[in-house]
């Protein structure tokens, strides 16, 4: 609680509290809307949830072999060599990380895919991979892709700041193969295309049969779960029995109460009108929401009265989600770490009240994110098992879940609030590197079914 503050602060903070708080009723309404959008998406009607069939089911745990996996979807591109032992165990034999330059994300598709092929070339050379053999490769491409089979799919739209021209509407595997051929990389056979959520679920389910939801809480946010084919009424495939993992693309869920900061952020983003849930929940946006609130307070003369604060906080992304993480973990009495962060940013006049307010704002923004994420997971679980009779493992990857202070505790509180003692049937587990290992498992399944 912030004490002895002028009325204006109190008024403003209670306004912020109001517009950022998601209460139990909001969550229940959200879950209902979620179910209705899921139903529409599965039936092929217009819906903010695309509910994309992945052509993959949960694994047996007995898949084995060595595979190459590519992981594209955030700020880094990764190439991995993964080994599956056939007993639920997997290990990453080698991994190389390449920073994706801004011009590759926002230039042309050719530039982006050439960068991917060049990175693969570097990986093969650095690890002295024998090029006389053929390796099955799985491509984790973490964007909304309409799949037509396990190794083909067209990009529906870009998300998370990517805009590379000439890729939307194209089959990304064709683009990858073209780039590989043009660089003379002939030792690779692209066996599978997967979303990162699907990789995460598959990787967790490889070890744990109870895992039936895969979630990403990182730069972006999304989830997948296995759905009975009979429930996917838009499914036109030959196979009619069994289930298939559905990539929900929940980042685009749109029935959410948004406030003026969310609306402004969306309007100035490069995909306005899309990804409302992602813009409230994910790491790409939390820092920017916080920055917008701070700027508003500075502008109103309620925070950082020094001469340069306006200019500093007017700059987009001057606060990043990783800074919020640091701010919220500062438990020192005089908030020395927050002071250090602000000083580095160039802020010259900092009071204890400024620091407390900043911490409080970060907490409002991140608590809302965690509650919305938990509400979305609850919607999926109650869809799969309305009485929550069974045990469910939710495999989660992403730095918000892994590193953000209290994020997972706040999520657990929501489960307790909604499901009381049955909340113990929900186990959230970090699925570190799920997208790399999971992709290898998908490649193994795809390669063996040929
Ligand atoms: C974005 C993408 C989605 C991906 C998620 C997490 O929401 O559209 O495909 O799974 O980010 O990376």
Coordinates of C-alpha atoms and ligand atoms in Angstrom, one line a residue:
X1 CA 0.0 0.0 0.0
X2 CA 1.3 3.4 -0.9
X3 CA 0.9 5.8 2.1
X4 CA 0.8 9.6 2.5
X5 CA 0.3 10.4 -1.1
X6 CA -1.6 13.4 -2.5
X7 CA -5.2 12.7 -3.4
X8 CA -4.5 12.9 -7.2
X9 CA -2.2 9.8 -6.9
X10 CA -4.8 7.9 -5.0
X11 CA -7.5 8.7 -7.4
X12 CA -5.3 7.8 -10.3
X13 CA -4.1 4.5 -8.7
X14 CA -7.7 3.5 -7.9
X15 CA -8.6 4.2 -11.5
X16 CA -5.7 2.0 -12.7
X17 CA -6.8 -0.7 -10.2
X18 CA -10.3 -0.6 -11.7
X19 CA -9.2 -0.8 -15.3
X20 CA -6.6 -3.5 -14.7
X21 CA -8.4 -5.8 -12.3
X22 CA -9.9 -9.0 -13.6
X23 CA -12.3 -10.4 -11.1
X24 CA -13.9 -13.8 -10.7
X25 CA -17.0 -12.8 -12.7
X26 CA -14.9 -11.4 -15.5
X27 CA -13.0 -14.7 -15.7
X28 CA -16.3 -16.7 -15.7
X29 CA -17.6 -14.6 -18.6
X30 CA -14.3 -15.0 -20.4
X31 CA -14.4 -18.8 -20.1
X32 CA -17.9 -18.9 -21.5
X33 CA -16.9 -16.7 -24.5
X34 CA -13.8 -18.9 -25.0
X35 CA -15.9 -22.0 -25.2
X36 CA -18.2 -20.4 -27.7
X37 CA -15.3 -19.2 -29.9
X38 CA -13.7 -22.7 -29.7
X39 CA -16.9 -24.3 -30.9
X40 CA -17.2 -21.8 -33.8
X41 CA -13.5 -22.3 -34.7
X42 CA -13.8 -26.1 -34.7
X43 CA -16.9 -25.9 -36.9
X44 CA -15.3 -23.6 -39.5
X45 CA -17.3 -20.5 -38.6
X46 CA -15.8 -17.0 -38.2
X47 CA -14.1 -17.0 -34.8
X48 CA -11.3 -15.1 -33.1
X49 CA -9.9 -18.6 -32.3
X50 CA -8.7 -20.2 -35.4
X51 CA -8.5 -23.8 -33.9
X52 CA -6.0 -25.1 -36.5
X53 CA -5.6 -28.9 -37.0
X54 CA -2.0 -29.8 -36.6
X55 CA -2.0 -33.3 -38.2
X56 CA -0.3 -34.6 -35.2
X57 CA -1.5 -36.5 -32.1
X58 CA 0.2 -37.0 -28.8
X59 CA 3.2 -39.3 -29.0
X60 CA 3.7 -42.9 -27.7
X61 CA 6.9 -42.1 -25.9
X62 CA 8.7 -44.8 -28.0
X63 CA 9.9 -42.6 -30.9
X64 CA 13.6 -42.7 -31.3
X65 CA 16.5 -41.3 -33.5
X66 CA 18.4 -38.1 -34.2
X67 CA 16.7 -35.2 -35.7
X68 CA 17.4 -31.6 -36.6
X69 CA 14.9 -29.0 -35.4
X70 CA 14.5 -25.3 -36.4
X71 CA 12.8 -22.9 -34.0
X72 CA 11.6 -19.6 -35.4
X73 CA 9.1 -17.4 -33.6
X74 CA 10.8 -14.9 -31.3
X75 CA 13.8 -12.7 -31.2
X76 CA 16.2 -15.6 -31.9
X77 CA 16.3 -18.3 -34.4
X78 CA 17.6 -21.7 -33.2
X79 CA 18.9 -24.8 -34.9
X80 CA 19.1 -27.9 -32.7
X81 CA 20.2 -31.5 -33.0
X82 CA 18.0 -33.6 -30.8
X83 CA 18.2 -37.3 -29.9
X84 CA 15.2 -39.3 -28.7
X85 CA 15.9 -42.5 -26.7
X86 CA 12.6 -44.3 -27.3
X87 CA 11.9 -44.3 -23.6
X88 CA 10.4 -40.9 -23.0
X89 CA 13.9 -39.3 -22.8
X90 CA 15.3 -36.7 -25.1
X91 CA 18.5 -34.7 -25.2
X92 CA 19.7 -31.7 -27.1
X93 CA 23.1 -32.8 -28.7
X94 CA 23.9 -29.4 -30.2
X95 CA 22.2 -26.0 -30.4
X96 CA 23.1 -22.7 -32.1
X97 CA 21.3 -19.5 -31.6
X98 CA 21.1 -16.7 -34.1
X99 CA 19.8 -13.2 -33.5
X100 CA 17.3 -12.3 -36.1
X101 CA 18.1 -8.8 -37.3
X102 CA 15.2 -6.4 -37.5
X103 CA 15.5 -6.1 -41.2
X104 CA 15.1 -9.8 -41.6
X105 CA 11.9 -9.7 -39.6
X106 CA 10.5 -6.8 -41.5
X107 CA 12.1 -7.0 -44.9
X108 CA 11.3 -9.6 -47.6
X109 CA 10.5 -13.3 -47.2
X110 CA 13.5 -14.1 -49.3
X111 CA 15.8 -12.3 -46.9
X112 CA 14.3 -14.1 -43.9
X113 CA 14.5 -17.6 -45.5
X114 CA 18.0 -17.0 -46.8
X115 CA 19.0 -16.0 -43.2
X116 CA 17.5 -19.3 -42.0
X117 CA 19.4 -21.3 -44.6
X118 CA 22.6 -19.5 -43.8
X119 CA 22.2 -20.2 -40.1
X120 CA 21.6 -23.9 -40.9
X121 CA 24.8 -23.9 -43.0
X122 CA 26.7 -22.4 -40.0
X123 CA 25.2 -25.0 -37.6
X124 CA 26.2 -27.9 -39.9
X125 CA 29.7 -26.6 -40.3
X126 CA 30.3 -25.7 -36.7
X127 CA 29.1 -29.1 -35.6
X128 CA 31.0 -30.9 -38.3
X129 CA 27.8 -32.7 -39.4
X130 CA 28.4 -35.5 -41.9
X131 CA 26.7 -34.3 -45.1
X132 CA 26.7 -37.6 -46.8
X133 CA 23.7 -38.6 -44.7
X134 CA 20.1 -37.3 -44.9
X135 CA 18.6 -35.8 -41.8
X136 CA 14.9 -35.4 -41.0
X137 CA 14.2 -31.9 -40.0
X138 CA 11.2 -30.4 -38.1
X139 CA 10.5 -26.8 -38.5
X140 CA 8.9 -25.1 -35.5
X141 CA 7.4 -22.0 -37.1
X142 CA 5.5 -20.2 -34.4
X143 CA 2.9 -18.2 -36.3
X144 CA -0.6 -18.9 -37.4
X145 CA -0.3 -21.4 -40.2
X146 CA -3.1 -23.2 -42.0
X147 CA -1.7 -26.7 -42.2
X148 CA -2.6 -29.0 -45.1
X149 CA -0.5 -31.9 -43.8
X150 CA 2.2 -32.5 -41.3
X151 CA 4.8 -31.0 -43.6
X152 CA 3.0 -28.2 -45.4
X153 CA 1.1 -25.1 -44.4
X154 CA 0.5 -21.5 -45.5
X155 CA 1.0 -18.5 -43.3
X156 CA -2.3 -16.9 -42.4
X157 CA -0.8 -13.7 -40.9
X158 CA 2.3 -12.6 -39.2
X159 CA 2.3 -11.8 -35.4
X160 CA 4.9 -10.7 -32.8
X161 CA 6.4 -7.9 -34.9
X162 CA 7.3 -9.9 -38.0
X163 CA 6.1 -8.5 -41.3
X164 CA 8.4 -10.0 -43.9
X165 CA 6.8 -9.5 -47.3
X166 CA 5.7 -12.2 -49.6
X167 CA 5.2 -14.9 -47.0
X168 CA 1.5 -14.6 -46.0
X169 CA -0.5 -17.0 -48.2
X170 CA 2.6 -19.0 -49.1
X171 CA 3.6 -22.5 -48.0
X172 CA 6.5 -21.9 -45.6
X173 CA 8.0 -25.4 -46.2
X174 CA 8.2 -24.6 -50.0
X175 CA 10.0 -21.3 -49.1
X176 CA 12.4 -23.2 -46.7
X177 CA 13.2 -25.9 -49.3
X178 CA 13.8 -23.2 -52.0
X179 CA 16.3 -21.4 -49.6
X180 CA 18.0 -24.7 -48.7
X181 CA 18.4 -25.7 -52.4
X182 CA 19.7 -22.3 -53.4
X183 CA 22.4 -22.7 -50.8
X184 CA 23.2 -26.2 -51.8
X185 CA 22.2 -27.8 -48.5
X186 CA 21.1 -31.2 -49.7
X187 CA 21.5 -33.3 -46.6
X188 CA 18.2 -32.2 -45.1
X189 CA 14.7 -33.5 -45.6
X190 CA 11.9 -31.4 -44.1
X191 CA 9.7 -33.9 -42.4
X192 CA 7.4 -31.8 -40.3
X193 CA 6.1 -28.3 -39.6
X194 CA 4.8 -27.5 -36.1
X195 CA 3.7 -24.6 -34.0
X196 CA 5.7 -24.1 -30.8
X197 CA 2.7 -25.0 -28.6
X198 CA 2.3 -28.3 -30.4
X199 CA 6.0 -29.0 -29.9
X200 CA 5.7 -28.1 -26.2
X201 CA 2.7 -30.4 -25.7
X202 CA 4.3 -33.2 -27.6
X203 CA 7.6 -32.9 -25.7
X204 CA 5.8 -33.0 -22.3
X205 CA 3.4 -35.7 -23.3
X206 CA 6.4 -37.8 -24.4
X207 CA 7.3 -38.1 -20.7
X208 CA 4.0 -37.6 -19.0
X209 CA 0.7 -39.2 -20.3
X210 CA -1.4 -36.8 -18.3
X211 CA -0.2 -33.8 -20.3
X212 CA -3.0 -32.5 -22.5
X213 CA -2.4 -28.8 -22.8
X214 CA 0.7 -27.1 -24.3
X215 CA 1.0 -23.4 -23.6
X216 CA 3.5 -20.6 -24.5
X217 CA 3.9 -17.7 -22.2
X218 CA 6.8 -15.9 -23.7
X219 CA 7.2 -13.2 -26.4
X220 CA 3.8 -14.4 -27.7
X221 CA 1.1 -16.5 -26.1
X222 CA -0.8 -19.5 -27.4
X223 CA -2.0 -23.0 -26.6
X224 CA -2.9 -26.3 -28.0
X225 CA -4.7 -29.5 -26.8
X226 CA -5.8 -32.8 -28.3
X227 CA -9.4 -32.7 -29.8
X228 CA -11.5 -35.7 -30.9
X229 CA -11.8 -35.8 -34.7
X230 CA -15.5 -36.1 -34.3
X231 CA -15.6 -32.7 -32.5
X232 CA -13.7 -31.0 -35.3
X233 CA -16.6 -30.6 -37.7
X234 CA -14.6 -28.6 -40.2
X235 CA -12.2 -31.6 -40.5
X236 CA -12.3 -33.0 -44.0
X237 CA -9.5 -35.6 -43.6
X238 CA -9.8 -39.3 -44.4
X239 CA -9.2 -40.4 -40.8
X240 CA -12.3 -40.1 -38.7
X241 CA -11.4 -41.8 -35.5
X242 CA -9.0 -40.7 -32.7
X243 CA -7.8 -37.2 -31.9
X244 CA -5.6 -34.5 -33.2
X245 CA -3.8 -31.7 -31.5
X246 CA -5.4 -28.3 -32.3
X247 CA -3.4 -25.1 -32.4
X248 CA -5.9 -22.7 -30.9
X249 CA -4.0 -19.4 -31.7
X250 CA -5.5 -18.1 -28.5
X251 CA -3.4 -14.9 -28.8
X252 CA -6.1 -13.6 -31.1
X253 CA -9.0 -14.2 -28.6
X254 CA -10.9 -10.9 -28.7
X255 CA -13.6 -10.9 -26.0
X256 CA -11.6 -9.1 -23.4
X257 CA -12.3 -5.9 -21.5
X258 CA -9.6 -3.5 -22.8
X259 CA -8.7 -0.1 -21.4
X260 CA -7.3 3.0 -23.0
X261 CA -3.7 1.8 -22.8
X262 CA -4.5 -1.5 -24.5
X263 CA -6.5 0.4 -27.2
X264 CA -3.6 2.8 -27.9
X265 CA -1.0 0.1 -28.0
X266 CA -3.1 -1.9 -30.4
X267 CA -3.7 1.0 -32.7
X268 CA 0.0 1.8 -32.9
X269 CA 1.1 -1.9 -33.3
X270 CA 1.8 -3.4 -36.7
X271 CA -1.2 -5.7 -36.5
X272 CA -4.0 -3.5 -35.2
X273 CA -7.3 -5.3 -34.6
X274 CA -5.6 -8.6 -34.0
X275 CA -4.0 -10.6 -31.1
X276 CA -5.9 -8.8 -28.3
X277 CA -5.2 -11.6 -25.7
X278 CA -1.6 -11.7 -26.7
X279 CA -1.3 -7.9 -26.3
X280 CA -2.6 -8.3 -22.7
X281 CA -0.7 -11.4 -21.7
X282 CA 2.6 -11.7 -23.5
X283 CA 6.2 -10.6 -22.9
X284 CA 6.3 -8.6 -26.2
X285 CA 3.7 -6.2 -24.8
X286 CA 3.7 -6.0 -21.0
X287 CA 6.7 -3.6 -20.9
X288 CA 5.1 -1.3 -23.4
X289 CA 1.7 -1.2 -21.5
X290 CA 3.7 -0.3 -18.4
X291 CA 5.6 2.4 -20.3
X292 CA 2.4 3.9 -21.5
X293 CA 1.0 4.2 -18.0
X294 CA 4.2 5.7 -16.6
X295 CA 4.2 8.2 -19.4
X296 CA 0.6 9.1 -18.6
X297 CA 1.5 9.7 -15.0
X298 CA 4.6 11.7 -15.9
X299 CA 2.6 13.8 -18.3
X300 CA 0.0 14.5 -15.5
X301 CA 2.8 15.6 -13.2
X302 CA 2.2 12.7 -10.9
X303 CA 5.5 10.9 -11.2
X304 CA 9.2 11.7 -11.9
X305 CA 9.2 15.4 -11.8
X306 CA 12.7 15.7 -13.3
X307 CA 13.2 17.5 -16.6
X308 CA 14.1 14.5 -18.8
X309 CA 11.4 12.0 -17.7
X310 CA 8.9 13.0 -20.3
X311 CA 11.4 12.6 -23.1
X312 CA 12.6 9.2 -21.8
X313 CA 9.3 7.6 -21.3
X314 CA 7.9 9.0 -24.6
X315 CA 10.3 6.6 -26.3
X316 CA 8.6 3.3 -27.2
X317 CA 10.0 0.2 -25.4
X318 CA 12.0 2.3 -22.9
X319 CA 10.5 -0.2 -20.4
X320 CA 10.8 -3.8 -21.4
X321 CA 9.1 -6.8 -19.8
X322 CA 12.5 -8.1 -18.4
X323 CA 12.8 -4.7 -16.7
X324 CA 9.4 -5.2 -15.0
X325 CA 10.7 -8.6 -13.8
X326 CA 13.7 -6.9 -12.2
X327 CA 11.5 -4.1 -10.7
X328 CA 9.1 -6.5 -9.2
X329 CA 11.8 -8.6 -7.6
X330 CA 13.3 -5.6 -5.8
X331 CA 12.4 -6.2 -2.1
X332 CA 15.0 -3.8 -0.6
X333 CA 13.5 -1.1 1.7
X334 CA 14.8 1.8 -0.4
X335 CA 14.2 -0.1 -3.7
X336 CA 17.8 0.3 -4.7
X337 CA 17.6 -1.9 -7.8
X338 CA 14.7 0.0 -9.2
X339 CA 16.8 3.2 -8.6
X340 CA 19.7 1.7 -10.5
X341 CA 17.4 0.8 -13.4
X342 CA 16.0 4.3 -13.5
X343 CA 19.4 6.0 -13.3
X344 CA 20.7 3.9 -16.2
X345 CA 17.7 5.0 -18.1
X346 CA 18.7 8.6 -17.5
X347 CA 16.1 9.6 -15.0
X348 CA 17.7 12.1 -12.6
X349 CA 15.1 13.0 -10.0
X350 CA 13.8 9.8 -8.3
X351 CA 11.7 9.7 -5.1
X352 CA 10.8 6.7 -3.1
X353 CA 7.2 7.3 -4.0
X354 CA 8.1 7.2 -7.8
X355 CA 9.8 3.8 -7.2
X356 CA 6.8 2.4 -5.3
X357 CA 4.4 3.6 -7.9
X358 CA 6.5 2.0 -10.7
X359 CA 6.5 -1.3 -8.8
X360 CA 2.8 -1.1 -8.2
X361 CA 2.1 -0.4 -11.9
X362 CA 4.3 -3.4 -12.9
X363 CA 2.3 -5.6 -10.5
X364 CA -1.0 -4.4 -11.9
X365 CA 0.0 -5.2 -15.5
X366 CA 1.6 -8.5 -14.8
X367 CA -1.1 -9.7 -12.4
X368 CA -3.7 -9.1 -15.1
X369 CA -1.6 -11.0 -17.6
X370 CA -1.3 -14.0 -15.3
X371 CA -5.0 -14.0 -14.5
X372 CA -6.0 -13.9 -18.1
X373 CA -3.5 -16.6 -18.9
X374 CA -4.9 -18.8 -16.1
X375 CA -8.5 -18.0 -17.3
X376 CA -7.6 -19.2 -20.8
X377 CA -6.0 -22.4 -19.4
X378 CA -9.1 -23.0 -17.3
X379 CA -11.3 -22.6 -20.3
X380 CA -9.3 -25.3 -22.2
X381 CA -9.3 -27.7 -19.2
X382 CA -13.0 -27.3 -18.5
X383 CA -13.7 -27.9 -22.2
X384 CA -11.7 -31.2 -22.0
X385 CA -13.0 -32.2 -18.6
X386 CA -15.9 -30.1 -17.3
X387 CA -15.9 -31.6 -13.8
X388 CA -12.1 -31.6 -13.6
X389 CA -12.3 -35.3 -12.5
X390 CA -8.9 -36.3 -14.0
X391 CA -5.4 -35.1 -13.5
X392 CA -4.0 -32.7 -16.1
X393 CA -0.5 -31.6 -16.7
X394 CA -0.2 -28.3 -18.5
X395 CA 3.2 -28.1 -20.3
X396 CA 4.3 -24.4 -20.4
X397 CA 7.3 -22.8 -22.0
X398 CA 8.3 -19.2 -22.1
X399 CA 10.1 -16.7 -19.9
X400 CA 7.1 -15.2 -18.3
X401 CA 6.1 -18.5 -16.8
X402 CA 9.7 -19.5 -16.1
X403 CA 11.2 -16.2 -14.8
X404 CA 8.6 -13.5 -14.0
X405 CA 8.2 -13.2 -10.2
X406 CA 4.9 -14.6 -8.9
X407 CA 3.5 -15.2 -12.4
X408 CA 2.8 -18.9 -11.8
X409 CA 1.6 -18.3 -8.2
X410 CA -1.0 -15.8 -9.5
X411 CA -2.1 -18.4 -12.0
X412 CA -2.5 -21.1 -9.4
X413 CA -4.7 -18.7 -7.3
X414 CA -7.1 -18.4 -10.2
X415 CA -7.3 -22.2 -10.4
X416 CA -8.1 -22.4 -6.7
X417 CA -10.7 -19.7 -7.0
X418 CA -12.5 -21.4 -9.9
X419 CA -12.1 -25.1 -9.0
X420 CA -11.6 -25.1 -5.2
X421 CA -9.9 -28.4 -4.1
X422 CA -10.1 -29.9 -7.6
X423 CA -7.5 -27.3 -8.5
X424 CA -5.0 -29.9 -7.2
X425 CA -5.7 -31.9 -10.4
X426 CA -4.0 -29.2 -12.4
X427 CA -0.2 -29.4 -12.6
X428 CA 1.6 -26.7 -14.4
X429 CA 5.1 -27.8 -15.5
X430 CA 7.8 -26.0 -17.3
X431 CA 8.5 -27.6 -20.6
X432 CA 11.9 -26.1 -21.2
X433 CA 12.9 -26.3 -24.8
X434 CA 9.6 -28.0 -25.6
X435 CA 9.6 -26.5 -29.1
X436 CA 12.9 -28.0 -30.1
X437 CA 12.5 -31.5 -28.5
X438 CA 8.8 -31.6 -29.4
X439 CA 9.6 -30.8 -33.0
X440 CA 12.1 -33.7 -33.1
X441 CA 9.4 -36.1 -31.8
X442 CA 7.0 -34.8 -34.5
X443 CA 9.6 -35.4 -37.1
X444 CA 10.1 -38.9 -35.8
X445 CA 6.4 -39.7 -36.0
X446 CA 6.1 -38.1 -39.5
X447 CA 9.2 -39.9 -40.8
X448 CA 8.1 -43.3 -39.5
X449 CA 4.6 -43.0 -40.9
X450 CA 5.9 -42.5 -44.5
Ligands
LIG1 C1 1.9 -16.0 -31.6 C2 1.8 -16.9 -32.8 C3 1.6 -18.4 -32.4 C4 2.6 -18.8 -31.4 C5 2.7 -17.8 -30.2 C6 3.8 -18.2 -29.2 O1 0.7 -15.9 -30.9 O2 0.8 -16.5 -33.6 O3 1.5 -19.2 -33.5 O4 2.3 -20.1 -30.9 O5 2.9 -16.5 -30.7 O6 5.0 -18.2 -29.7

